[in-house]
């Protein structure tokens, strides 16, 4: 589903990624961990070209993201992304946040889009907030809306960039629970997180990054079981 080969990325003279290679199979859950500044967000953002890479190749569902001619809209339709900071449209209701891309990008009619949106809001446990504006929701609720919005596009995979890092501690669990459910349903997921419990419980594979490189890769047992 996703394959990165020998990816390097520079910000000016600073090399943020150094020959990073990994792949994610269909249905696999990969968790990326590592210290702040190690390049986790950069590699994730490179997958749907929120960042461009300087060397190497990234293939997403057969499309070469590193090729300037690739249809990047199509890549982003297939690969959802959930950010630390929710990124909801503040002047649209929760329901409108979920229907906008469905009608514009997926060309669904409003009725169908609303029906799908309501189903997804139910799934993430906030159907009662459909008519509210994002500012009226807690951080945990906003992040669940962001996940539902991403699901509304029927993505083949979802990238999560520290989805719980901006949340108050008491809201982290509700967001992780939604993500665990998705994992159980077989969604392909790449998750950058500091939540080691989540990594241990959900990951098929854990990637540890440091200074722009993958320094270790293995099963959660490999990482979290003491010898
Ligand atoms: P992580 O997600 O592991 O915290 P990032 O991928 O966000 O790390 O950043 C990796 C390194 O690249 C950091 O040292 C960061 O300061 C630097 N960096 C990230 N984005 C930029 C940018 N737009 N310009 C310059 N340096 C950047
Ligand atoms: P997050 O952890 O949500 O990725 P960051 O604080 O790492 O947020 O980065 C926020 C934005 O600032 C990103 O677009 C990133 O590329 C940019 N950025 C991060 N580090 C630097 C840096 N050293 N110089 C310039 N821009 C940076």
GROMACS .gro file of C-alpha atoms and ligand atoms in nm:
model
  281
    1UNK     CA    1   0.000   0.000   0.000
    2UNK     CA    2   0.278   0.243   0.095
    3UNK     CA    3   0.644   0.201   0.012
    4UNK     CA    4   0.924   0.447   0.090
    5UNK     CA    5   1.265   0.376  -0.062
    6UNK     CA    6   1.583   0.556   0.038
    7UNK     CA    7   1.400   0.880   0.115
    8UNK     CA    8   1.605   1.188   0.199
    9UNK     CA    9   1.473   1.532   0.278
   10UNK     CA   10   1.653   1.858   0.347
   11UNK     CA   11   1.529   2.178   0.507
   12UNK     CA   12   1.798   2.407   0.370
   13UNK     CA   13   2.127   2.253   0.480
   14UNK     CA   14   1.961   2.047   0.754
   15UNK     CA   15   1.889   1.686   0.662
   16UNK     CA   16   1.561   1.585   0.825
   17UNK     CA   17   1.540   1.239   0.660
   18UNK     CA   18   1.836   1.017   0.579
   19UNK     CA   19   1.775   0.719   0.350
   20UNK     CA   20   1.448   0.620   0.511
   21UNK     CA   21   1.299   0.298   0.371
   22UNK     CA   22   0.992   0.113   0.493
   23UNK     CA   23   0.671  -0.035   0.362
   24UNK     CA   24   0.318  -0.070   0.488
   25UNK     CA   25   0.106  -0.358   0.366
   26UNK     CA   26  -0.267  -0.349   0.310
   27UNK     CA   27  -0.440  -0.363   0.650
   28UNK     CA   28  -0.120  -0.320   0.845
   29UNK     CA   29  -0.087  -0.089   1.147
   30UNK     CA   30   0.252   0.075   1.172
   31UNK     CA   31   0.341   0.299   1.466
   32UNK     CA   32   0.633   0.542   1.435
   33UNK     CA   33   0.798   0.645   1.758
   34UNK     CA   34   1.110   0.843   1.844
   35UNK     CA   35   1.228   1.166   2.005
   36UNK     CA   36   1.098   1.507   1.905
   37UNK     CA   37   1.268   1.635   1.590
   38UNK     CA   38   1.365   1.288   1.465
   39UNK     CA   39   1.170   1.324   1.138
   40UNK     CA   40   0.850   1.132   1.220
   41UNK     CA   41   0.615   1.405   1.107
   42UNK     CA   42   0.826   1.478   0.799
   43UNK     CA   43   0.813   1.120   0.671
   44UNK     CA   44   0.440   1.100   0.737
   45UNK     CA   45   0.376   1.430   0.559
   46UNK     CA   46   0.589   1.315   0.268
   47UNK     CA   47   0.354   1.023   0.203
   48UNK     CA   48   0.076   1.251   0.080
   49UNK     CA   49   0.318   1.521  -0.031
   50UNK     CA   50   0.251   1.783   0.230
   51UNK     CA   51   0.630   1.779   0.208
   52UNK     CA   52   0.833   1.711  -0.106
   53UNK     CA   53   1.131   1.481  -0.078
   54UNK     CA   54   1.475   1.544  -0.226
   55UNK     CA   55   1.589   1.188  -0.292
   56UNK     CA   56   1.427   0.848  -0.306
   57UNK     CA   57   1.084   0.723  -0.401
   58UNK     CA   58   0.749   0.695  -0.228
   59UNK     CA   59   0.485   0.472  -0.386
   60UNK     CA   60   0.127   0.491  -0.259
   61UNK     CA   61  -0.117   0.234  -0.396
   62UNK     CA   62   0.083   0.213  -0.718
   63UNK     CA   63   0.117   0.591  -0.758
   64UNK     CA   64   0.462   0.747  -0.746
   65UNK     CA   65   0.421   1.038  -0.506
   66UNK     CA   66   0.778   1.152  -0.571
   67UNK     CA   67   0.694   1.205  -0.940
   68UNK     CA   68   0.597   1.572  -0.990
   69UNK     CA   69   0.343   1.462  -1.253
   70UNK     CA   70   0.142   1.235  -1.021
   71UNK     CA   71  -0.221   1.335  -0.954
   72UNK     CA   72  -0.168   1.441  -0.594
   73UNK     CA   73  -0.541   1.500  -0.538
   74UNK     CA   74  -0.601   1.134  -0.611
   75UNK     CA   75  -0.330   1.035  -0.364
   76UNK     CA   76  -0.489   1.251  -0.094
   77UNK     CA   77  -0.833   1.109  -0.170
   78UNK     CA   78  -0.702   0.762  -0.098
   79UNK     CA   79  -0.484   0.847   0.199
   80UNK     CA   80  -0.657   1.028   0.485
   81UNK     CA   81  -0.467   1.234   0.736
   82UNK     CA   82  -0.544   1.327   1.095
   83UNK     CA   83  -0.336   1.604   1.252
   84UNK     CA   84  -0.244   1.698   1.606
   85UNK     CA   85  -0.449   2.016   1.574
   86UNK     CA   86  -0.778   1.874   1.432
   87UNK     CA   87  -0.790   2.123   1.139
   88UNK     CA   88  -1.169   2.146   1.127
   89UNK     CA   89  -1.336   2.434   0.944
   90UNK     CA   90  -1.439   2.666   1.231
   91UNK     CA   91  -1.726   2.835   1.046
   92UNK     CA   92  -1.891   2.509   0.946
   93UNK     CA   93  -2.093   2.282   1.167
   94UNK     CA   94  -1.972   1.934   1.250
   95UNK     CA   95  -2.208   1.793   0.988
   96UNK     CA   96  -2.090   2.042   0.724
   97UNK     CA   97  -1.729   1.957   0.805
   98UNK     CA   98  -1.811   1.598   0.716
   99UNK     CA   99  -2.016   1.663   0.404
  100UNK     CA  100  -1.802   1.927   0.229
  101UNK     CA  101  -1.536   1.705   0.075
  102UNK     CA  102  -1.787   1.429   0.009
  103UNK     CA  103  -1.996   1.656  -0.213
  104UNK     CA  104  -1.703   1.842  -0.373
  105UNK     CA  105  -1.453   1.562  -0.419
  106UNK     CA  106  -1.661   1.243  -0.413
  107UNK     CA  107  -1.954   1.414  -0.595
  108UNK     CA  108  -2.211   1.266  -0.361
  109UNK     CA  109  -2.541   1.450  -0.338
  110UNK     CA  110  -2.610   1.636  -0.016
  111UNK     CA  111  -2.857   1.386   0.119
  112UNK     CA  112  -2.630   1.091   0.070
  113UNK     CA  113  -2.333   1.282   0.214
  114UNK     CA  114  -2.535   1.376   0.523
  115UNK     CA  115  -2.647   1.020   0.575
  116UNK     CA  116  -2.290   0.894   0.558
  117UNK     CA  117  -2.178   1.178   0.788
  118UNK     CA  118  -2.439   1.091   1.051
  119UNK     CA  119  -2.346   0.724   1.041
  120UNK     CA  120  -1.982   0.812   1.094
  121UNK     CA  121  -2.061   1.055   1.377
  122UNK     CA  122  -2.253   0.775   1.543
  123UNK     CA  123  -1.957   0.546   1.494
  124UNK     CA  124  -1.721   0.789   1.672
  125UNK     CA  125  -1.982   0.854   1.941
  126UNK     CA  126  -2.082   1.216   1.874
  127UNK     CA  127  -2.397   1.203   1.664
  128UNK     CA  128  -2.559   1.452   1.902
  129UNK     CA  129  -2.305   1.720   1.801
  130UNK     CA  130  -2.392   1.723   1.430
  131UNK     CA  131  -2.533   2.076   1.436
  132UNK     CA  132  -2.267   2.225   1.666
  133UNK     CA  133  -1.969   2.434   1.561
  134UNK     CA  134  -1.624   2.289   1.637
  135UNK     CA  135  -1.545   2.553   1.901
  136UNK     CA  136  -1.830   2.416   2.113
  137UNK     CA  137  -1.669   2.073   2.126
  138UNK     CA  138  -1.396   1.943   2.353
  139UNK     CA  139  -1.060   1.862   2.197
  140UNK     CA  140  -1.136   1.492   2.213
  141UNK     CA  141  -1.468   1.543   2.037
  142UNK     CA  142  -1.306   1.761   1.770
  143UNK     CA  143  -1.047   1.497   1.702
  144UNK     CA  144  -1.317   1.233   1.670
  145UNK     CA  145  -1.491   1.459   1.416
  146UNK     CA  146  -1.161   1.489   1.228
  147UNK     CA  147  -1.131   1.110   1.217
  148UNK     CA  148  -1.492   1.077   1.098
  149UNK     CA  149  -1.425   1.338   0.829
  150UNK     CA  150  -1.129   1.143   0.708
  151UNK     CA  151  -1.337   0.821   0.702
  152UNK     CA  152  -1.608   0.991   0.497
  153UNK     CA  153  -1.374   0.982   0.198
  154UNK     CA  154  -1.344   0.602   0.218
  155UNK     CA  155  -0.965   0.618   0.237
  156UNK     CA  156  -0.749   0.314   0.175
  157UNK     CA  157  -0.522   0.420   0.461
  158UNK     CA  158  -0.511   0.690   0.726
  159UNK     CA  159  -0.201   0.870   0.854
  160UNK     CA  160  -0.218   0.999   1.211
  161UNK     CA  161   0.032   1.268   1.316
  162UNK     CA  162   0.037   1.274   1.696
  163UNK     CA  163  -0.343   1.267   1.712
  164UNK     CA  164  -0.359   1.288   2.093
  165UNK     CA  165  -0.068   1.522   2.167
  166UNK     CA  166  -0.283   1.836   2.184
  167UNK     CA  167  -0.546   1.678   2.408
  168UNK     CA  168  -0.605   1.704   2.780
  169UNK     CA  169  -0.514   1.371   2.940
  170UNK     CA  170  -0.874   1.276   3.016
  171UNK     CA  171  -0.962   1.294   2.644
  172UNK     CA  172  -0.681   1.084   2.508
  173UNK     CA  173  -0.857   0.755   2.580
  174UNK     CA  174  -1.170   0.835   2.380
  175UNK     CA  175  -0.966   0.915   2.070
  176UNK     CA  176  -0.744   0.610   2.108
  177UNK     CA  177  -1.057   0.395   2.145
  178UNK     CA  178  -1.187   0.520   1.810
  179UNK     CA  179  -0.850   0.443   1.654
  180UNK     CA  180  -0.842   0.096   1.810
  181UNK     CA  181  -1.185   0.024   1.661
  182UNK     CA  182  -1.062   0.130   1.319
  183UNK     CA  183  -0.761  -0.094   1.358
  184UNK     CA  184  -0.988  -0.383   1.445
  185UNK     CA  185  -1.194  -0.320   1.134
  186UNK     CA  186  -0.879  -0.365   0.927
  187UNK     CA  187  -0.796  -0.006   0.833
  188UNK     CA  188  -0.442   0.047   0.710
  189UNK     CA  189  -0.289   0.294   0.956
  190UNK     CA  190   0.040   0.474   1.004
  191UNK     CA  191   0.048   0.643   1.343
  192UNK     CA  192   0.306   0.880   1.485
  193UNK     CA  193   0.250   0.884   1.860
  194UNK     CA  194   0.407   0.893   2.202
  195UNK     CA  195   0.134   0.662   2.336
  196UNK     CA  196   0.333   0.347   2.399
  197UNK     CA  197   0.029   0.160   2.529
  198UNK     CA  198  -0.140   0.213   2.195
  199UNK     CA  199   0.172   0.099   2.010
  200UNK     CA  200   0.195  -0.215   2.220
  201UNK     CA  201  -0.171  -0.298   2.181
  202UNK     CA  202  -0.239  -0.208   1.818
  203UNK     CA  203   0.081  -0.203   1.612
  204UNK     CA  204   0.174  -0.487   1.382
  205UNK     CA  205   0.509  -0.318   1.352
  206UNK     CA  206   0.688  -0.037   1.535
  207UNK     CA  207   0.944   0.190   1.367
  208UNK     CA  208   1.183   0.383   1.589
  209UNK     CA  209   1.332   0.698   1.436
  210UNK     CA  210   1.620   0.910   1.557
  211UNK     CA  211   1.802   1.196   1.382
  212UNK     CA  212   1.619   1.139   1.053
  213UNK     CA  213   1.687   0.767   1.035
  214UNK     CA  214   1.507   0.446   1.114
  215UNK     CA  215   1.726   0.302   1.385
  216UNK     CA  216   1.509   0.003   1.474
  217UNK     CA  217   1.204  -0.174   1.341
  218UNK     CA  218   1.015  -0.470   1.481
  219UNK     CA  219   0.708  -0.610   1.651
  220UNK     CA  220   0.572  -0.447   1.968
  221UNK     CA  221   0.695  -0.756   2.157
  222UNK     CA  222   1.043  -0.682   2.030
  223UNK     CA  223   1.024  -0.325   2.160
  224UNK     CA  224   0.829  -0.360   2.479
  225UNK     CA  225   0.923  -0.696   2.626
  226UNK     CA  226   1.224  -0.695   2.851
  227UNK     CA  227   1.476  -0.970   2.774
  228LIG     P1  228   0.922   1.492   1.467
  228LIG     O1  229   0.789   1.473   1.401
  228LIG     O2  230   0.996   1.363   1.488
  228LIG     O3  231   0.914   1.573   1.592
  228LIG     P2  232   0.976   1.659   1.240
  228LIG     O4  233   0.963   1.570   1.123
  228LIG     O5  234   0.862   1.750   1.272
  228LIG     O6  235   1.016   1.572   1.366
  228LIG     O7  236   1.105   1.748   1.223
  228LIG     C1  237   1.232   1.691   1.196
  228LIG     C2  238   1.335   1.801   1.198
  228LIG     O8  239   1.317   1.887   1.087
  228LIG     C3  240   1.329   1.890   1.322
  228LIG     O9  241   1.462   1.922   1.359
  228LIG     C4  242   1.254   2.013   1.274
  228LIG    O10  243   1.293   2.127   1.346
  228LIG     C5  244   1.297   2.021   1.130
  228LIG     N1  245   1.192   2.082   1.047
  228LIG     C6  246   1.067   2.037   1.031
  228LIG     N2  247   0.997   2.114   0.947
  228LIG     C7  248   1.084   2.211   0.908
  228LIG     C8  249   1.072   2.323   0.822
  228LIG     N3  250   0.960   2.349   0.756
  228LIG     N4  251   1.181   2.400   0.806
  228LIG     C9  252   1.297   2.373   0.869
  228LIG     N5  253   1.315   2.269   0.952
  228LIG    C10  254   1.209   2.189   0.972
  229LIG     P1  255   0.366   1.906   1.450
  229LIG     O1  256   0.431   1.843   1.568
  229LIG     O2  257   0.217   1.920   1.459
  229LIG     O3  258   0.413   1.849   1.318
  229LIG     P2  259   0.563   2.115   1.449
  229LIG     O4  260   0.568   2.217   1.558
  229LIG     O5  261   0.663   2.005   1.443
  229LIG     O6  262   0.412   2.058   1.451
  229LIG     O7  263   0.566   2.188   1.309
  229LIG     C1  264   0.467   2.280   1.271
  229LIG     C2  265   0.508   2.340   1.138
  229LIG     O8  266   0.632   2.412   1.154
  229LIG     C3  267   0.532   2.236   1.030
  229LIG     O9  268   0.482   2.282   0.908
  229LIG     C4  269   0.682   2.221   1.025
  229LIG    O10  270   0.724   2.186   0.894
  229LIG     C5  271   0.730   2.361   1.064
  229LIG     N1  272   0.859   2.356   1.134
  229LIG     C6  273   0.896   2.269   1.229
  229LIG     N2  274   1.023   2.290   1.268
  229LIG     C7  275   1.067   2.396   1.196
  229LIG     C8  276   1.191   2.469   1.189
  229LIG     N3  277   1.297   2.434   1.262
  229LIG     N4  278   1.198   2.572   1.103
  229LIG     C9  279   1.093   2.606   1.028
  229LIG     N5  280   0.974   2.542   1.029
  229LIG    C10  281   0.962   2.439   1.112
   0.00000   0.00000   0.00000
